[in-house]
């Protein structure tokens, strides 16, 4: 019985192994086998960090026996920035931004050729990391090729200037005046205005000569204006008359006194 039990157990083990192998063969005879990849080399402009050409390259495909609808997602993990809409051989870019790109494509069965994708981007820093994943709507017996993480050792740091610019002036501008300006007008007048009439005015008010003028009436007008009078001879005559009258009065008084005596 022991030998029989051992024989049954051996046959059972063989049967189990054969069933597992058959199941594996069946799995590869159906479903999809998705693959995705990223290029390992990048050409870029060191001054700007821009990836040359159409951008970072990649590919995806289906090697399985069944057609499937695949979704490809590419993520900028570190020091990578997507700058434009990706280009694909097959499929549609459903969304993209600076950090993530999503592509949807209908992939035929037993695809021997991979579909290409180009991702416009810029790099920064000294190391960059990208991750790409693909997922189909059919079972995939081997998921080892469904994702890939690619690290690039690209020194995309901008070169620093070796010397500081020397365009700055070494001395401060000396446009300020060294002395205070003396052109300001003086608040006080230097000369007081004279209240006295000028020499011209005094000349105008100077009386004309007493001897009169040969200019006729115009000469008389000038004398009147200066304060002189044409009655001066009459005044002299009046004074003489007063002297005479005074003498007569004195003489009459003496005679009266003599009569009284």
Short mmCIF file of C-alpha atoms in Angstrom, two decimals:
data_model
loop_
_atom_site.label_atom_id
_atom_site.label_comp_id
_atom_site.label_asym_id
_atom_site.label_seq_id
_atom_site.Cartn_x
_atom_site.Cartn_y
_atom_site.Cartn_z
CA UNK A 1 0.00 0.00 0.00
CA UNK A 2 2.86 2.22 0.66
CA UNK A 3 4.19 1.73 -2.86
CA UNK A 4 0.73 2.30 -4.30
CA UNK A 5 0.30 5.47 -2.34
CA UNK A 6 3.64 6.70 -3.54
CA UNK A 7 2.73 5.91 -7.12
CA UNK A 8 -0.55 7.79 -6.85
CA UNK A 9 1.20 10.72 -5.33
CA UNK A 10 3.74 10.80 -8.14
CA UNK A 11 1.05 10.58 -10.76
CA UNK A 12 -0.85 13.31 -8.99
CA UNK A 13 2.20 15.53 -8.98
CA UNK A 14 2.73 14.98 -12.67
CA UNK A 15 -0.90 15.74 -13.36
CA UNK A 16 -0.67 18.96 -11.37
CA UNK A 17 2.42 20.02 -13.28
CA UNK A 18 0.82 19.25 -16.62
CA UNK A 19 -2.27 21.24 -15.68
CA UNK A 20 -0.19 24.23 -14.68
CA UNK A 21 1.74 24.09 -17.91
CA UNK A 22 -1.46 23.82 -19.89
CA UNK A 23 -2.88 26.78 -18.03
CA UNK A 24 0.22 28.81 -18.83
CA UNK A 25 0.02 27.91 -22.47
CA UNK A 26 -3.61 28.88 -22.51
CA UNK A 27 -2.77 32.24 -20.95
CA UNK A 28 -0.29 33.06 -23.70
CA UNK A 29 -2.76 31.95 -26.31
CA UNK A 30 -5.14 34.73 -25.24
CA UNK A 31 -4.99 38.21 -23.76
CA UNK A 32 -2.48 40.97 -24.51
CA UNK A 33 1.18 41.49 -23.86
CA UNK A 34 1.86 45.19 -23.39
CA UNK A 35 5.28 46.76 -23.69
CA UNK A 36 6.51 50.30 -23.14
CA UNK A 37 10.00 51.80 -23.35
CA UNK A 38 11.95 55.09 -23.17
CA UNK A 39 15.08 56.11 -25.02
CA UNK A 40 18.30 55.94 -23.03
CA UNK A 41 20.05 58.88 -24.72
CA UNK A 42 19.11 62.56 -24.91
CA UNK A 43 20.48 65.40 -27.01
CA UNK A 44 19.90 68.79 -25.46
CA UNK A 45 20.97 72.45 -25.55
CA UNK A 46 23.07 73.13 -22.49
CA UNK A 47 22.35 76.86 -22.52
CA UNK A 48 18.57 76.45 -22.44
CA UNK A 49 18.09 72.84 -21.28
CA UNK A 50 15.79 72.16 -24.24
CA UNK A 51 15.80 68.61 -25.63
CA UNK A 52 16.85 68.70 -29.27
CA UNK A 53 14.78 67.30 -32.14
CA UNK A 54 11.21 66.32 -31.36
CA UNK A 55 11.92 65.64 -27.69
CA UNK A 56 12.49 62.56 -25.51
CA UNK A 57 11.76 59.39 -27.48
CA UNK A 58 9.71 56.37 -26.37
CA UNK A 59 7.66 53.48 -27.75
CA UNK A 60 4.83 51.11 -26.86
CA UNK A 61 3.15 48.03 -28.38
CA UNK A 62 1.23 44.79 -27.98
CA UNK A 63 2.85 41.41 -28.57
CA UNK A 64 -0.11 39.41 -27.30
CA UNK A 65 -2.49 37.27 -29.35
CA UNK A 66 -5.44 39.63 -28.83
CA UNK A 67 -5.97 43.22 -29.86
CA UNK A 68 -6.36 45.59 -26.97
CA UNK A 69 -6.97 49.20 -26.11
CA UNK A 70 -3.95 50.54 -24.30
CA UNK A 71 -3.43 53.58 -22.09
CA UNK A 72 0.13 54.95 -21.87
CA UNK A 73 1.06 57.34 -19.07
CA UNK A 74 4.43 59.12 -18.94
CA UNK A 75 5.33 61.00 -15.76
CA UNK A 76 8.13 63.53 -15.29
CA UNK A 77 9.44 62.40 -11.92
CA UNK A 78 12.46 64.70 -11.50
CA UNK A 79 14.04 67.63 -13.36
CA UNK A 80 11.98 67.09 -16.54
CA UNK A 81 9.30 69.48 -17.79
CA UNK A 82 7.06 68.71 -20.76
CA UNK A 83 6.79 71.78 -22.97
CA UNK A 84 4.51 70.73 -25.82
CA UNK A 85 1.96 68.22 -27.08
CA UNK A 86 3.62 64.84 -27.76
CA UNK A 87 3.71 63.31 -31.22
CA UNK A 88 2.62 59.67 -31.64
CA UNK A 89 2.61 57.26 -34.59
CA UNK A 90 -0.65 55.73 -33.44
CA UNK A 91 -3.15 56.80 -30.83
CA UNK A 92 -4.45 60.06 -29.35
CA UNK A 93 -2.95 62.35 -26.75
CA UNK A 94 -5.92 62.73 -24.42
CA UNK A 95 -4.17 65.06 -21.97
CA UNK A 96 -0.79 66.55 -21.18
CA UNK A 97 0.78 69.12 -18.89
CA UNK A 98 4.24 69.96 -17.58
CA UNK A 99 4.41 66.77 -15.48
CA UNK A 100 2.20 64.13 -17.12
CA UNK A 101 1.24 62.86 -20.58
CA UNK A 102 -1.61 60.41 -21.31
CA UNK A 103 -1.95 58.57 -24.65
CA UNK A 104 -4.72 56.16 -25.66
CA UNK A 105 -4.26 53.77 -28.61
CA UNK A 106 -5.96 50.74 -30.13
CA UNK A 107 -3.22 48.13 -30.59
CA UNK A 108 -3.56 45.17 -32.91
CA UNK A 109 -2.65 41.61 -31.89
CA UNK A 110 0.82 40.18 -32.38
CA UNK A 111 2.33 43.55 -33.07
CA UNK A 112 5.90 43.14 -34.22
CA UNK A 113 6.52 46.86 -34.53
CA UNK A 114 6.32 49.34 -31.66
CA UNK A 115 4.55 52.66 -31.94
CA UNK A 116 6.80 55.69 -31.41
CA UNK A 117 6.14 58.73 -29.23
CA UNK A 118 8.14 61.95 -28.95
CA UNK A 119 7.85 64.12 -25.83
CA UNK A 120 8.98 67.78 -26.14
CA UNK A 121 10.68 68.73 -22.88
CA UNK A 122 13.35 70.72 -21.09
CA UNK A 123 15.84 69.40 -18.56
CA UNK A 124 17.30 70.87 -15.41
CA UNK A 125 19.67 69.84 -12.64
CA UNK A 126 22.25 67.09 -12.97
CA UNK A 127 19.95 64.02 -12.96
CA UNK A 128 16.54 63.49 -14.54
CA UNK A 129 13.95 60.73 -14.08
CA UNK A 130 11.02 59.63 -16.28
CA UNK A 131 8.49 56.86 -15.72
CA UNK A 132 6.31 55.28 -18.43
CA UNK A 133 3.44 52.81 -17.85
CA UNK A 134 1.05 50.95 -20.17
CA UNK A 135 -2.17 49.20 -19.32
CA UNK A 136 -4.54 47.29 -21.63
CA UNK A 137 -8.17 46.33 -21.37
CA UNK A 138 -7.26 42.63 -21.76
CA UNK A 139 -5.47 40.35 -19.27
CA UNK A 140 -1.69 40.45 -19.51
CA UNK A 141 0.11 37.25 -18.36
CA UNK A 142 3.47 39.07 -18.18
CA UNK A 143 3.42 42.52 -16.63
CA UNK A 144 7.19 42.88 -16.39
CA UNK A 145 7.22 45.08 -19.47
CA UNK A 146 4.25 47.20 -18.46
CA UNK A 147 6.36 49.92 -16.85
CA UNK A 148 9.84 51.37 -17.10
CA UNK A 149 11.73 54.00 -15.12
CA UNK A 150 14.55 55.77 -16.92
CA UNK A 151 17.18 57.90 -15.20
CA UNK A 152 19.40 60.28 -17.16
CA UNK A 153 22.67 61.67 -15.87
CA UNK A 154 22.63 64.91 -17.85
CA UNK A 155 24.28 68.00 -16.41
CA UNK A 156 21.70 70.59 -17.43
CA UNK A 157 22.78 73.22 -14.94
CA UNK A 158 23.31 76.60 -16.53
CA UNK A 159 26.94 77.71 -16.64
CA UNK A 160 27.80 80.37 -14.10
CA UNK A 161 29.84 83.41 -15.13
CA UNK A 162 33.48 83.08 -14.09
CA UNK A 163 33.86 86.75 -13.25
CA UNK A 164 31.52 89.33 -11.93
CA UNK A 165 30.67 92.14 -14.29
CA UNK A 166 32.84 95.20 -13.82
CA UNK A 167 30.49 97.69 -15.44
CA UNK A 168 29.62 99.32 -12.13
CA UNK A 169 31.31 102.68 -11.54
CA UNK A 170 34.17 102.55 -9.06
CA UNK A 171 33.39 106.00 -7.66
CA UNK A 172 30.18 107.74 -6.88
CA UNK A 173 29.22 110.49 -9.28
CA UNK A 174 30.35 113.93 -8.12
CA UNK A 175 27.63 115.99 -9.78
CA UNK A 176 26.75 117.78 -6.55
CA UNK A 177 28.09 121.37 -6.34
CA UNK A 178 31.04 121.81 -3.99
CA UNK A 179 29.87 125.29 -2.90
CA UNK A 180 26.49 126.77 -2.29
CA UNK A 181 25.23 128.82 -5.20
CA UNK A 182 25.48 132.60 -4.71
CA UNK A 183 23.10 133.56 -7.47
CA UNK A 184 20.09 133.85 -5.19
CA UNK A 185 18.54 137.36 -5.17
CA UNK A 186 19.04 139.33 -1.98
CA UNK A 187 15.92 139.73 0.14
CA UNK A 188 16.80 143.31 1.13
CA UNK A 189 17.11 146.05 -1.50
CA UNK A 190 20.61 147.42 -1.79
CA UNK A 191 19.39 151.04 -2.22
CA UNK A 192 16.35 152.70 -0.79
CA UNK A 193 14.23 154.71 -3.18
CA UNK A 194 14.80 158.44 -2.74
CA UNK A 195 11.74 160.54 -1.90
CA UNK A 196 13.42 163.68 -3.17
CA UNK A 197 12.71 164.73 -6.68
CA UNK A 198 15.40 164.07 -9.16
CA UNK A 199 17.58 166.71 -10.66
CA UNK A 200 15.27 166.94 -13.64
CA UNK A 201 12.32 167.76 -11.39
CA UNK A 202 14.27 170.45 -9.50
CA UNK A 203 15.32 171.98 -12.77
CA UNK A 204 11.73 172.07 -13.87
CA UNK A 205 10.68 173.96 -10.69
CA UNK A 206 13.52 176.49 -10.85
CA UNK A 207 12.08 180.02 -11.31
CA UNK A 208 12.82 181.78 -14.55
CA UNK A 209 15.10 184.85 -14.49
CA UNK A 210 13.39 187.97 -13.09
CA UNK A 211 14.22 189.93 -16.14
CA UNK A 212 11.37 188.31 -17.95
CA UNK A 213 11.36 186.55 -21.22
CA UNK A 214 11.37 187.66 -24.76
CA UNK A 215 8.88 184.97 -25.63
CA UNK A 216 5.82 187.09 -24.87
CA UNK A 217 2.84 185.52 -23.22
CA UNK A 218 4.51 182.18 -23.02
CA UNK A 219 7.12 183.72 -20.75
CA UNK A 220 4.40 185.06 -18.45
CA UNK A 221 2.88 181.65 -18.25
CA UNK A 222 6.18 180.20 -17.10
CA UNK A 223 6.50 182.82 -14.38
CA UNK A 224 3.03 182.11 -13.08
CA UNK A 225 3.80 178.50 -12.84
CA UNK A 226 7.01 179.09 -10.89
CA UNK A 227 5.43 181.43 -8.28
CA UNK A 228 6.88 184.79 -9.50
CA UNK A 229 4.49 187.81 -9.78
CA UNK A 230 4.30 190.64 -12.31
CA UNK A 231 2.98 192.96 -9.50
CA UNK A 232 6.39 193.36 -7.93
CA UNK A 233 6.76 197.05 -9.10
CA UNK A 234 3.40 197.88 -7.57
CA UNK A 235 4.49 196.50 -4.23
CA UNK A 236 7.60 198.65 -4.31
CA UNK A 237 5.50 201.68 -5.10
CA UNK A 238 3.14 200.93 -2.24
CA UNK A 239 6.01 200.76 0.17
CA UNK A 240 7.19 204.21 -0.90
CA UNK A 241 3.72 205.66 -0.37
CA UNK A 242 3.62 204.27 3.14
CA UNK A 243 6.91 205.94 3.90
CA UNK A 244 5.56 209.27 2.72
CA UNK A 245 2.35 208.88 4.68
CA UNK A 246 4.28 207.99 7.78
CA UNK A 247 6.42 211.09 7.43
CA UNK A 248 3.37 213.31 7.06
CA UNK A 249 1.83 211.79 10.14
CA UNK A 250 4.96 212.43 12.14
CA UNK A 251 5.05 216.05 10.86
CA UNK A 252 1.37 216.62 11.73
CA UNK A 253 1.91 215.24 15.20
CA UNK A 254 4.79 217.65 15.82
CA UNK A 255 2.73 220.58 14.69
CA UNK A 256 -0.14 219.63 16.93
CA UNK A 257 2.16 219.36 19.90
CA UNK A 258 3.70 222.67 19.10
CA UNK A 259 0.22 224.31 18.97
CA UNK A 260 -0.64 222.97 22.36
CA UNK A 261 2.45 224.42 23.74
#
